[in-house]
Amino acid sequence: MIYLRLFSQDPVTIFMAVLVLVFAVGLCFARKALGKTRRGKNIWRALCFVPLAACVIHFGCCRFVGSGWYTRHTYGAFYLAALVTAFFPLFNLWKIPAKVFSIILPVGAVVAFLYTIIYPMPFDSGLRNYTKQSYTQGFVSLTKDLEKYYSLKDWKKTDIQAIAKKIMPAVEEAERKNDAGLFYAAITAFGYYFYDGHVGTWPEGDWDAWERGLILLGGNDYGFSMLRIDDGRVVAILSESTLPAYQAGIHNGTQIIEWNGKPIEQALAETECIYQGDKYPVKENEDFFRPVFLATRGMGESTDIAQYLISRAAADGTYDAPKARVTFLTDEGQPCTVELDCVEDGLNTIEYVMQFLISFGVYPNRYGVDKNFDAKMINDDTAYMLRYSEEYNYWGDIFSYLTGKYPTFKKRLRRQLEDLKSQGMKNLIIDARNNMGGYPALGSETASLFSDRTFATDSTYSDINGRHKLMLTDYVKADGEFKDINVLVLTNSYCVSAGDYFVRVMGECPNVTTMGFTCSNCSCQPQGGRVLLTNSICNFGYTINWLYEQDGQTRFIDTDETRTCTIPLDIKIPLTYDMAVSFAYDIDLTWEENQNNIRDYVMEYALEYLKK
């Protein structure tokens, strides 16, 4: 894995780190050799400034425009080492300081070199900088990188050029109008079509572009939203009594049968859930959310995402949005059609419904647990543990990434479980919903405490130059100290990456049950590709390495082109009519107060399940 990560790193960055290191070490050895003559001393002093001069040129050519953070963290270590090297002639004026400096400088340069190489390994080893390019140039450069480095292209049968062709009109329009928000929205849409939880856009520095991008993607609010319930019906939710939709007869629980003149099933099939952070490798997971996004679409709006974004970007404000034609069943069971005006941008409704469906961001939760891996007893025999990422301690995480082991985390977790067991724990609910991933060793170490058998997980291969070569195989080592505990793992489609890995390996253990409204994201190939685009409006991440099942042919966890779930739930929680109609928004309360009133049906279902 280390080799694969080094292989993908930017060669210019590695060259600069090596250059500074070589000069820092070489100058220490050359100090005496060149210090015997005046000319030699002058040459040596001049050489001390070479690394700094090279770094000044590098900064001018290679800095991340608009992102001081990436510039500092990517180049800062060897920039600092070069600056310190330039002070060597000053310290050389005195004998003792010169000797001390001759020790400190090479050590510091080695540290700077190692930091430059190791720091980006887990997530940014394939970092590329296109911040000085135009919108279209950066987009073309991005697609070329993906064609060359995206490691799931063949597995998912991803036609990158076809996707790029689909999105390019929106990118060109963004460049023509210098519309950073439209560019952000277009790149977000581009990432959606890879159906990969590791591929997509993240905001970097331009928060105005991010906000406008979300507004463009978020559609329109027509006074209510929709959900599909367990009996197959699509029903209205969040219908506010002061708005025209409610006054026309669309109340919470009202069945919607047509949208914009199309039968509801046809309209849903044509709907794509394109929004910030929303990625759906599993089609069934996207189907779960489609009604929410359909509720933001007006009459005549294009189903082609590029044209949709262009038309929305050209509008002069929210109220230029088209009407929506909605056919529903009245309380008497009769069909009724109404046309509704847009009341505001749709993103607020989308995000609020997501709070209900995925229980995202409700921390501290109702049990007072707000820190990752914290746990407490919530009744006489049941403990609750929050697990929203697979990250514990930064440098410990990095070390676990390099070794595949995490003894300090395992020791901490063991003590925690022993304490809970002493309090009467027989059941443990691990809440991995919205687990944004991190490092797989945490999942392996956790599973080892609950497993009574050793089992293989994934195998890392190198597919460089078409040669399929096994590098290593990871295992969960049997410990089984807590195999008698009944464990429920809660998950959803926002549980991704090392979160997926955690759900997978825990599912291999006895007495572990996975449940949720949806399965987890099903994306586990290591991310490392990272592209910063024009003026750091956004960064685009993607997978660059290869994990396989034990057969060496099937990709580990990640879905293929069929988008079929690879980590099926043991129990899929039904979204019932009563759940849907209970979800409400009180306009007299703040966002936070409404958020606190959201019922956590998944937790309620889990607790009822444990009583059986």
Coordinates of C-alpha atoms in Angstrom, one line a residue:
M1 CA 0.0 0.0 0.0
I2 CA 2.9 2.4 0.8
Y3 CA 4.3 1.7 -2.6
L4 CA 1.0 2.3 -4.3
R5 CA 0.6 5.6 -2.5
L6 CA 4.1 6.8 -3.4
F7 CA 3.5 5.8 -7.0
S8 CA 0.5 8.2 -7.2
Q9 CA 2.1 11.2 -5.6
D10 CA 2.9 14.4 -7.5
P11 CA 6.5 14.0 -8.8
V12 CA 7.2 17.7 -8.6
T13 CA 6.4 17.8 -4.9
I14 CA 8.6 14.7 -4.3
F15 CA 11.4 16.3 -6.3
M16 CA 11.2 19.5 -4.3
A17 CA 11.2 17.6 -1.0
V18 CA 14.3 15.6 -2.1
L19 CA 16.0 18.7 -3.4
V20 CA 15.7 20.5 -0.1
L21 CA 16.8 17.4 1.8
V22 CA 19.9 16.8 -0.4
F23 CA 21.0 20.4 0.0
A24 CA 20.4 20.5 3.7
V25 CA 22.5 17.4 4.3
G26 CA 25.0 18.2 1.6
L27 CA 25.7 21.7 2.9
C28 CA 26.6 20.3 6.3
F29 CA 29.2 18.0 4.8
A30 CA 30.4 20.7 2.4
R31 CA 30.8 23.4 5.1
K32 CA 34.3 22.4 6.0
A33 CA 35.5 21.4 2.6
L34 CA 34.4 24.7 1.0
G35 CA 35.3 26.7 4.1
K36 CA 39.1 26.6 3.5
T37 CA 39.2 29.4 1.0
R38 CA 37.3 32.7 0.6
R39 CA 36.0 31.6 -2.8
G40 CA 34.8 28.3 -1.3
K41 CA 33.0 30.1 1.5
N42 CA 31.2 32.4 -1.0
I43 CA 30.2 29.4 -3.1
W44 CA 28.9 27.6 0.1
R45 CA 26.9 30.7 1.2
A46 CA 25.4 31.0 -2.2
L47 CA 24.4 27.3 -2.2
C48 CA 22.6 27.8 1.1
F49 CA 20.1 30.0 -0.7
V50 CA 19.5 27.6 -3.6
P51 CA 16.7 25.7 -1.8
L52 CA 14.9 28.9 -0.8
A53 CA 15.2 30.3 -4.3
A54 CA 13.8 27.1 -5.7
C55 CA 10.9 27.2 -3.3
V56 CA 10.1 30.8 -4.2
I57 CA 9.9 29.8 -7.9
H58 CA 7.9 26.7 -6.9
F59 CA 5.4 28.8 -4.9
G60 CA 4.9 31.1 -7.9
C61 CA 4.3 28.3 -10.2
C62 CA 2.6 25.6 -8.1
R63 CA 0.8 27.2 -5.2
F64 CA -2.9 26.4 -4.8
V65 CA -4.7 29.6 -5.8
G66 CA -7.5 30.3 -3.3
S67 CA -6.4 27.6 -0.8
G68 CA -3.7 28.6 1.6
W69 CA -4.5 25.5 3.6
Y70 CA -3.5 23.1 0.9
T71 CA -0.4 25.2 0.0
R72 CA 0.7 25.1 3.7
H73 CA 0.0 21.5 4.3
T74 CA 1.4 20.2 1.0
Y75 CA 4.5 22.3 0.6
G76 CA 4.9 24.0 3.9
A77 CA 7.3 21.5 5.5
F78 CA 10.0 21.7 2.8
Y79 CA 9.4 25.5 2.4
L80 CA 10.2 25.9 6.1
A81 CA 13.3 23.6 5.8
A82 CA 14.5 25.7 2.8
L83 CA 14.0 28.9 4.8
V84 CA 16.0 27.5 7.8
T85 CA 18.8 26.4 5.4
A86 CA 19.1 30.0 4.2
F87 CA 20.0 31.0 7.8
F88 CA 23.0 28.5 7.9
P89 CA 25.6 31.2 6.9
L90 CA 24.5 33.3 9.9
F91 CA 25.0 30.5 12.4
N92 CA 28.3 29.6 10.7
L93 CA 29.8 32.8 12.1
W94 CA 30.1 31.1 15.5
K95 CA 31.8 27.7 16.1
I96 CA 29.4 26.1 18.6
P97 CA 26.1 27.3 17.0
A98 CA 27.4 26.1 13.6
K99 CA 28.0 22.6 15.0
V100 CA 24.6 22.5 16.6
F101 CA 23.0 23.8 13.4
S102 CA 24.8 21.1 11.4
I103 CA 22.9 18.5 13.5
I104 CA 19.5 20.2 13.6
L105 CA 19.3 21.1 9.9
P106 CA 19.6 17.6 8.4
V107 CA 17.3 16.2 11.0
G108 CA 14.8 18.9 10.3
A109 CA 15.1 18.3 6.6
V110 CA 14.5 14.6 7.0
V111 CA 11.4 15.3 9.1
A112 CA 10.2 17.7 6.5
F113 CA 10.7 15.2 3.7
L114 CA 8.9 12.4 5.7
Y115 CA 6.0 14.7 6.5
T116 CA 5.7 15.8 2.8
I117 CA 5.6 12.1 1.8
I118 CA 3.5 10.6 4.6
Y119 CA 1.0 13.3 5.3
P120 CA -1.0 13.0 2.1
M121 CA -0.7 9.2 1.9
P122 CA -4.2 8.2 3.3
F123 CA -6.4 10.6 1.3
D124 CA -4.4 13.0 -0.9
S125 CA -1.6 10.9 -2.4
G126 CA -2.9 11.6 -5.9
L127 CA -3.2 15.4 -5.3
R128 CA -3.2 17.5 -8.4
N129 CA -3.4 21.3 -8.7
Y130 CA -5.4 22.9 -11.5
T131 CA -6.3 26.1 -9.6
K132 CA -4.7 28.3 -12.2
Q133 CA -6.6 26.8 -15.1
S134 CA -10.0 28.1 -16.5
Y135 CA -13.2 26.2 -15.8
T136 CA -13.1 24.2 -19.0
Q137 CA -9.3 23.6 -18.9
G138 CA -9.6 22.3 -15.3
F139 CA -12.5 20.1 -16.2
V140 CA -10.7 18.6 -19.2
S141 CA -7.6 18.0 -17.0
L142 CA -9.8 16.4 -14.4
T143 CA -11.4 14.0 -16.9
K144 CA -7.9 13.0 -18.2
D145 CA -6.7 12.2 -14.7
L146 CA -9.8 10.1 -14.1
E147 CA -9.3 8.2 -17.3
K148 CA -5.8 7.4 -16.3
Y149 CA -6.0 6.9 -12.5
Y150 CA -9.6 6.1 -11.5
S151 CA -9.3 2.5 -10.2
L152 CA -13.0 1.5 -10.6
K153 CA -13.5 2.5 -14.2
D154 CA -13.5 -1.0 -15.5
W155 CA -15.3 -2.6 -12.6
K156 CA -18.2 -0.1 -12.8
K157 CA -18.0 0.2 -16.6
T158 CA -17.8 4.0 -16.2
D159 CA -17.8 5.9 -19.5
I160 CA -16.0 9.0 -18.2
Q161 CA -16.0 10.7 -21.6
A162 CA -19.7 10.3 -22.0
I163 CA -20.3 11.8 -18.5
A164 CA -18.0 14.7 -19.3
K165 CA -19.8 15.3 -22.6
K166 CA -23.1 15.4 -20.7
I167 CA -21.8 18.0 -18.2
M168 CA -19.6 20.1 -20.4
P169 CA -22.3 22.5 -21.6
A170 CA -22.9 23.6 -18.0
V171 CA -19.1 24.1 -17.4
E172 CA -18.9 26.2 -20.6
E173 CA -21.8 28.3 -19.5
A174 CA -20.2 28.8 -16.1
E175 CA -17.0 30.0 -17.8
R176 CA -18.9 32.3 -20.2
K177 CA -20.7 34.0 -17.3
N178 CA -17.9 33.6 -14.8
D179 CA -20.4 31.8 -12.5
A180 CA -18.5 30.0 -9.8
G181 CA -21.7 28.6 -8.3
L182 CA -22.8 27.0 -11.6
F183 CA -19.3 25.5 -12.0
Y184 CA -19.5 24.0 -8.5
A185 CA -23.0 22.6 -9.3
A186 CA -21.8 21.2 -12.6
I187 CA -18.8 19.4 -11.1
T188 CA -21.0 18.0 -8.3
A189 CA -23.3 16.6 -11.0
F190 CA -20.3 15.2 -12.8
G191 CA -19.3 13.2 -9.7
Y192 CA -22.9 11.9 -9.2
Y193 CA -22.7 9.8 -12.4
F194 CA -19.8 7.7 -11.1
Y195 CA -22.1 6.1 -8.5
D196 CA -19.2 5.9 -6.1
G197 CA -19.2 7.2 -2.5
H198 CA -15.6 8.2 -2.9
V199 CA -16.0 10.2 -6.1
G200 CA -17.4 13.7 -5.8
T201 CA -17.0 17.4 -4.9
W202 CA -16.2 19.0 -1.7
P203 CA -16.1 22.8 -0.9
E204 CA -12.6 24.2 -0.6
G205 CA -12.5 27.9 -0.1
D206 CA -15.2 29.7 -2.1
W207 CA -18.2 29.4 0.2
D208 CA -20.3 31.8 -1.9
A209 CA -19.9 29.4 -4.9
W210 CA -20.8 26.4 -2.6
E211 CA -24.0 28.1 -1.4
R212 CA -25.1 29.1 -4.9
G213 CA -24.3 25.6 -6.2
L214 CA -26.5 24.1 -3.6
I215 CA -29.3 26.5 -4.4
L216 CA -29.1 25.5 -8.1
L217 CA -29.1 21.8 -7.3
G218 CA -31.7 22.1 -4.6
G219 CA -34.6 22.9 -6.9
N220 CA -37.8 24.5 -5.7
D221 CA -40.1 24.2 -2.7
Y222 CA -43.8 23.8 -3.5
G223 CA -44.9 23.7 0.1
F224 CA -44.4 20.1 1.0
S225 CA -42.1 17.1 0.3
M226 CA -42.7 13.4 -0.3
L227 CA -41.7 10.0 0.9
R228 CA -42.4 6.4 -0.3
I229 CA -43.7 4.4 2.6
D230 CA -43.5 0.6 3.1
D231 CA -46.8 -0.2 1.3
G232 CA -45.5 1.4 -1.9
R233 CA -47.5 4.6 -1.8
V234 CA -45.9 8.0 -2.2
V235 CA -47.3 10.4 0.4
A236 CA -46.9 14.1 1.2
I237 CA -44.9 15.3 4.3
L238 CA -44.1 18.7 5.8
S239 CA -47.2 20.2 4.3
E240 CA -47.6 23.6 6.1
S241 CA -51.1 24.8 6.8
T242 CA -50.3 28.4 5.8
L243 CA -49.3 27.5 2.2
P244 CA -51.3 26.9 -0.9
A245 CA -50.5 23.2 -1.2
Y246 CA -52.2 22.5 2.2
Q247 CA -55.1 24.8 1.4
A248 CA -55.6 22.9 -1.9
G249 CA -56.0 19.6 0.1
I250 CA -52.4 18.2 0.2
H251 CA -51.9 17.3 3.9
N252 CA -49.4 15.1 5.6
G253 CA -50.1 11.6 4.4
T254 CA -52.0 12.6 1.3
Q255 CA -51.2 10.1 -1.5
I256 CA -49.5 11.7 -4.6
I257 CA -50.3 9.9 -7.8
E258 CA -48.9 12.2 -10.6
W259 CA -46.2 14.8 -10.8
N260 CA -46.1 17.3 -13.6
G261 CA -48.5 15.2 -15.7
K262 CA -46.6 12.0 -15.4
P263 CA -47.6 8.9 -13.3
I264 CA -45.7 9.1 -10.1
E265 CA -43.6 5.9 -10.8
Q266 CA -42.5 7.3 -14.2
A267 CA -41.7 10.7 -12.7
L268 CA -39.6 9.0 -9.9
A269 CA -37.7 6.8 -12.4
E270 CA -36.6 10.0 -14.2
T271 CA -35.5 11.7 -11.1
E272 CA -31.8 11.9 -10.1
C273 CA -30.8 12.7 -6.5
I274 CA -28.0 15.1 -7.4
Y275 CA -27.0 17.2 -4.4
Q276 CA -23.9 18.0 -2.3
G277 CA -22.5 14.9 -0.6
D278 CA -25.2 12.6 -1.9
K279 CA -23.8 9.6 -3.7
Y280 CA -25.6 6.4 -4.5
P281 CA -23.6 3.4 -5.5
V282 CA -26.7 1.3 -4.5
K283 CA -29.7 2.0 -6.7
E284 CA -32.1 0.9 -4.0
N285 CA -30.7 3.5 -1.7
E286 CA -31.3 6.2 -4.3
D287 CA -34.8 5.0 -4.8
F288 CA -35.4 5.6 -1.1
F289 CA -34.6 9.3 -1.5
R290 CA -36.1 10.0 -5.0
P291 CA -39.5 11.3 -3.8
V292 CA -37.7 14.0 -1.8
F293 CA -35.9 15.3 -5.0
L294 CA -38.9 14.9 -7.3
A295 CA -40.8 17.3 -4.9
T296 CA -38.4 20.1 -6.0
R297 CA -39.0 19.8 -9.7
G298 CA -41.3 22.1 -11.7
M299 CA -43.2 21.8 -15.0
G300 CA -41.0 21.9 -18.1
E301 CA -37.7 21.6 -16.3
S302 CA -35.3 19.5 -18.2
T303 CA -34.3 16.0 -17.0
D304 CA -30.9 16.7 -18.6
I305 CA -28.9 18.0 -15.6
A306 CA -26.7 20.4 -17.6
Q307 CA -29.7 22.1 -19.2
Y308 CA -31.5 22.1 -15.9
L309 CA -28.6 23.9 -14.2
I310 CA -28.1 26.3 -17.0
S311 CA -31.8 27.3 -17.0
R312 CA -31.8 27.7 -13.2
A313 CA -28.6 29.8 -13.3
A314 CA -30.2 32.1 -15.9
A315 CA -33.3 32.7 -13.8
D316 CA -33.6 36.1 -12.0
G317 CA -34.6 34.7 -8.7
T318 CA -36.5 32.0 -6.8
Y319 CA -39.9 33.1 -8.1
D320 CA -38.9 32.7 -11.7
A321 CA -39.2 29.0 -11.0
P322 CA -42.0 27.2 -12.9
K323 CA -45.1 25.9 -11.3
A324 CA -45.6 22.2 -10.3
R325 CA -48.7 20.3 -11.4
V326 CA -49.6 17.8 -8.7
T327 CA -52.3 15.1 -8.8
F328 CA -53.3 13.6 -5.5
L329 CA -56.1 11.6 -3.8
T330 CA -58.4 13.7 -1.7
D331 CA -59.6 12.5 1.7
E332 CA -62.5 11.0 -0.1
G333 CA -60.2 9.0 -2.4
Q334 CA -60.9 11.1 -5.5
P335 CA -58.1 12.4 -7.8
C336 CA -57.5 16.1 -7.8
T337 CA -55.0 18.2 -9.8
V338 CA -53.6 21.5 -8.7
E339 CA -50.8 23.8 -10.0
L340 CA -48.6 25.2 -7.2
D341 CA -46.2 28.1 -7.2
C342 CA -42.7 27.8 -5.9
V343 CA -42.6 29.4 -2.4
E344 CA -38.8 29.3 -1.9
D345 CA -35.6 27.5 -2.8
G346 CA -35.8 23.7 -2.3
L347 CA -32.5 23.1 -0.5
N348 CA -33.9 23.8 3.0
T349 CA -36.6 21.2 2.6
I350 CA -34.2 18.7 1.2
E351 CA -31.8 19.1 4.1
Y352 CA -34.5 19.0 6.7
V353 CA -36.0 15.8 5.3
M354 CA -32.6 14.3 5.3
Q355 CA -32.3 15.1 9.0
F356 CA -35.3 12.8 9.5
L357 CA -34.3 10.0 7.2
I358 CA -30.6 9.7 8.2
S359 CA -30.5 11.3 11.6
F360 CA -27.6 13.4 10.5
G361 CA -26.0 16.0 12.8
V362 CA -28.2 15.4 15.8
Y363 CA -25.4 15.5 18.3
P364 CA -25.4 15.5 21.2
N365 CA -28.2 13.0 20.8
R366 CA -31.0 12.1 23.2
Y367 CA -28.6 10.0 25.2
G368 CA -26.1 12.8 25.8
V369 CA -23.5 11.0 23.7
D370 CA -21.7 13.5 21.3
K371 CA -18.2 12.2 21.0
N372 CA -17.0 9.5 18.6
F373 CA -16.7 6.1 20.3
D374 CA -18.3 7.4 23.5
A375 CA -20.8 5.0 25.0
K376 CA -23.2 4.7 28.0
M377 CA -25.9 2.5 29.4
I378 CA -29.3 3.6 28.2
N379 CA -31.3 1.0 30.2
D380 CA -30.6 -1.8 32.5
D381 CA -29.0 -4.2 30.0
T382 CA -28.4 -2.1 26.8
A383 CA -25.5 0.2 26.0
Y384 CA -25.3 2.8 23.2
M385 CA -22.1 3.7 21.3
L386 CA -21.8 6.5 18.9
R387 CA -19.5 5.8 15.9
Y388 CA -19.6 8.6 13.3
S389 CA -16.1 8.0 11.9
E390 CA -13.3 5.5 11.9
E391 CA -10.8 8.0 13.2
Y392 CA -9.3 8.1 16.7
N393 CA -5.9 9.8 17.0
Y394 CA -4.3 11.4 14.0
W395 CA -0.8 10.0 14.1
G396 CA -2.1 6.7 15.6
D397 CA -4.5 6.6 12.6
I398 CA -1.6 7.1 10.2
F399 CA 0.5 4.4 11.9
S400 CA -2.5 2.0 11.7
Y401 CA -2.8 2.8 8.0
L402 CA 0.8 1.8 7.4
T403 CA 0.7 -1.4 9.6
G404 CA -2.9 -2.6 9.6
K405 CA -2.9 -2.7 13.4
Y406 CA -4.1 -0.4 16.1
P407 CA -3.3 -1.8 19.6
T408 CA -3.9 1.5 21.5
F409 CA -7.4 1.8 20.1
K410 CA -8.1 -1.8 20.8
K411 CA -6.9 -1.4 24.4
R412 CA -9.1 1.6 24.9
L413 CA -12.2 -0.1 23.4
R414 CA -11.6 -3.2 25.5
R415 CA -11.5 -1.2 28.7
Q416 CA -14.7 0.6 27.7
L417 CA -16.5 -2.6 26.9
E418 CA -15.4 -4.2 30.2
D419 CA -16.7 -1.2 32.1
L420 CA -20.1 -1.4 30.3
K421 CA -20.3 -5.1 30.9
S422 CA -19.6 -4.6 34.6
Q423 CA -22.7 -2.3 34.6
G424 CA -24.9 -5.1 33.2
M425 CA -24.5 -4.7 29.5
K426 CA -26.0 -7.6 27.6
N427 CA -26.9 -5.7 24.4
L428 CA -24.8 -3.1 22.6
I429 CA -26.2 -0.7 19.9
I430 CA -23.4 0.7 17.8
D431 CA -24.7 3.7 15.9
A432 CA -22.7 3.9 12.6
R433 CA -25.2 5.9 10.7
N434 CA -23.4 8.7 8.8
N435 CA -20.1 7.1 9.6
M436 CA -17.8 9.1 7.2
G437 CA -15.0 6.5 7.3
G438 CA -11.3 6.9 8.0
Y439 CA -9.0 4.0 8.7
P440 CA -10.0 0.3 8.4
A441 CA -7.8 -1.0 11.2
L442 CA -10.3 0.4 13.7
G443 CA -13.0 -1.8 12.3
S444 CA -10.7 -4.9 12.3
E445 CA -9.7 -4.3 15.9
T446 CA -13.3 -3.8 16.9
A447 CA -14.5 -7.0 15.1
S448 CA -11.7 -9.0 16.7
L449 CA -13.2 -8.4 20.1
F450 CA -16.6 -9.8 19.0
S451 CA -15.4 -12.6 16.7
D452 CA -14.7 -16.2 17.7
R453 CA -12.8 -17.0 14.5
T454 CA -10.1 -15.4 12.4
F455 CA -11.2 -14.4 8.9
A456 CA -9.7 -12.7 5.9
T457 CA -11.2 -9.4 4.8
D458 CA -9.8 -7.7 1.7
S459 CA -6.8 -8.2 -0.5
T460 CA -4.7 -5.3 -1.9
Y461 CA -3.6 -5.8 -5.4
S462 CA -1.5 -3.7 -7.8
D463 CA -3.1 -3.3 -11.2
I464 CA -0.4 -1.0 -12.5
N465 CA 0.4 -1.4 -16.2
G466 CA -2.2 -4.2 -16.4
R467 CA -0.3 -6.6 -14.1
H468 CA -2.6 -8.0 -11.5
K469 CA -0.3 -8.6 -8.5
L470 CA -1.3 -9.5 -4.9
M471 CA 0.4 -7.1 -2.4
L472 CA -1.1 -8.2 0.9
T473 CA -4.2 -9.7 2.6
D474 CA -5.9 -8.2 5.7
Y475 CA -7.4 -10.3 8.5
V476 CA -9.6 -10.0 11.5
K477 CA -7.8 -11.9 14.3
A478 CA -10.1 -13.8 16.6
D479 CA -10.2 -12.6 20.2
G480 CA -13.9 -13.2 21.0
E481 CA -13.8 -11.7 24.5
F482 CA -17.2 -10.1 24.0
K483 CA -18.8 -12.6 21.6
D484 CA -21.6 -13.2 24.1
I485 CA -22.8 -9.6 23.7
N486 CA -25.8 -9.1 21.5
V487 CA -24.8 -6.3 19.1
L488 CA -26.9 -4.2 16.8
V489 CA -25.1 -2.1 14.2
L490 CA -27.2 0.8 12.8
T491 CA -26.2 2.0 9.4
N492 CA -27.5 4.0 6.4
S493 CA -26.5 5.1 2.9
Y494 CA -24.3 7.8 4.5
C495 CA -22.1 5.2 6.2
V496 CA -19.2 5.0 3.8
S497 CA -15.6 4.0 3.2
A498 CA -14.1 2.6 6.4
G499 CA -17.6 2.9 7.7
D500 CA -18.7 0.3 5.1
Y501 CA -15.7 -1.8 6.1
F502 CA -16.7 -1.6 9.8
V503 CA -20.3 -2.8 8.9
R504 CA -19.0 -5.6 6.7
V505 CA -16.5 -7.0 9.3
M506 CA -18.9 -6.7 12.2
G507 CA -21.5 -8.5 10.1
E508 CA -19.1 -11.5 10.0
C509 CA -19.2 -11.8 13.8
P510 CA -21.7 -14.0 15.8
N511 CA -24.6 -12.2 17.6
V512 CA -24.2 -9.1 15.4
T513 CA -27.3 -7.8 13.5
T514 CA -27.2 -4.9 11.0
M515 CA -30.3 -2.7 10.5
G516 CA -31.5 0.6 9.1
F517 CA -33.8 2.2 6.6
T518 CA -31.2 1.6 3.9
C519 CA -28.0 -0.4 3.6
S520 CA -24.6 1.4 3.9
N521 CA -23.1 3.2 1.0
C522 CA -21.0 0.3 -0.4
S523 CA -17.9 2.2 -1.3
C524 CA -14.6 1.0 0.2
Q525 CA -11.8 1.3 -2.3
P526 CA -9.1 3.7 -0.9
Q527 CA -9.5 7.3 -1.9
G528 CA -6.3 9.2 -2.8
G529 CA -7.1 11.1 -6.0
R530 CA -7.7 14.7 -5.2
V531 CA -8.0 17.6 -7.7
L532 CA -8.3 21.2 -6.8
L533 CA -10.0 23.1 -9.6
T534 CA -10.2 26.7 -10.7
N535 CA -9.4 29.2 -7.9
S536 CA -10.0 26.3 -5.4
I537 CA -13.8 26.7 -6.0
C538 CA -13.9 23.0 -5.1
N539 CA -11.9 19.9 -4.8
F540 CA -12.8 16.6 -6.5
G541 CA -11.9 13.3 -4.9
Y542 CA -11.7 9.8 -6.4
T543 CA -10.4 6.3 -5.7
I544 CA -6.9 5.3 -7.0
N545 CA -6.1 1.9 -5.5
W546 CA -7.4 -1.7 -5.8
L547 CA -9.0 -3.8 -3.1
Y548 CA -10.4 -7.2 -3.9
E549 CA -12.3 -10.0 -2.3
Q550 CA -10.4 -13.2 -1.7
D551 CA -11.0 -14.5 -5.2
G552 CA -8.9 -11.7 -6.6
Q553 CA -11.5 -10.8 -9.2
T554 CA -14.4 -9.2 -7.3
R555 CA -13.9 -5.8 -5.9
F556 CA -14.1 -5.5 -2.2
I557 CA -17.5 -4.0 -1.2
D558 CA -17.8 -1.5 -4.1
T559 CA -20.8 -2.1 -6.3
D560 CA -20.4 -2.9 -10.0
E561 CA -22.5 -1.4 -12.9
T562 CA -25.6 -3.2 -11.6
R563 CA -25.5 -1.0 -8.4
T564 CA -26.6 -3.9 -6.3
C565 CA -26.0 -3.8 -2.5
T566 CA -22.9 -5.8 -1.4
I567 CA -23.5 -5.5 2.3
P568 CA -27.2 -6.5 2.7
L569 CA -29.0 -5.5 5.9
D570 CA -30.0 -8.2 8.3
I571 CA -33.1 -6.2 9.1
K572 CA -34.5 -3.4 6.9
I573 CA -36.6 -1.1 9.0
P574 CA -39.9 -0.2 7.3
L575 CA -40.8 3.4 6.8
T576 CA -44.5 3.3 7.8
Y577 CA -47.3 5.7 7.2
D578 CA -47.4 6.7 10.9
M579 CA -43.7 7.5 10.8
A580 CA -44.2 9.7 7.7
V581 CA -47.1 11.7 8.9
S582 CA -45.5 12.4 12.3
F583 CA -42.7 14.2 10.6
A584 CA -43.5 17.9 10.8
Y585 CA -41.9 21.4 10.8
D586 CA -43.2 24.1 13.1
I587 CA -42.7 27.5 11.5
D588 CA -42.9 29.1 15.0
L589 CA -39.8 27.2 16.1
T590 CA -36.1 27.6 15.1
W591 CA -34.3 25.2 12.8
E592 CA -32.5 23.8 15.9
E593 CA -35.7 23.4 17.9
N594 CA -37.4 21.6 15.0
Q595 CA -34.3 19.4 14.7
N596 CA -34.5 18.4 18.3
N597 CA -38.1 17.4 17.8
I598 CA -37.3 14.8 15.1
R599 CA -38.0 11.3 16.4
D600 CA -35.3 8.8 15.9
Y601 CA -37.4 5.9 14.6
V602 CA -34.4 3.7 13.9
M603 CA -33.3 3.8 17.5
E604 CA -36.9 3.2 18.6
Y605 CA -37.1 0.2 16.3
A606 CA -33.8 -1.1 17.6
L607 CA -34.9 -0.9 21.2
E608 CA -38.2 -2.6 20.5
Y609 CA -36.3 -5.3 18.6
L610 CA -34.2 -6.0 21.6
K611 CA -37.3 -6.6 23.7
K612 CA -38.4 -9.5 21.6

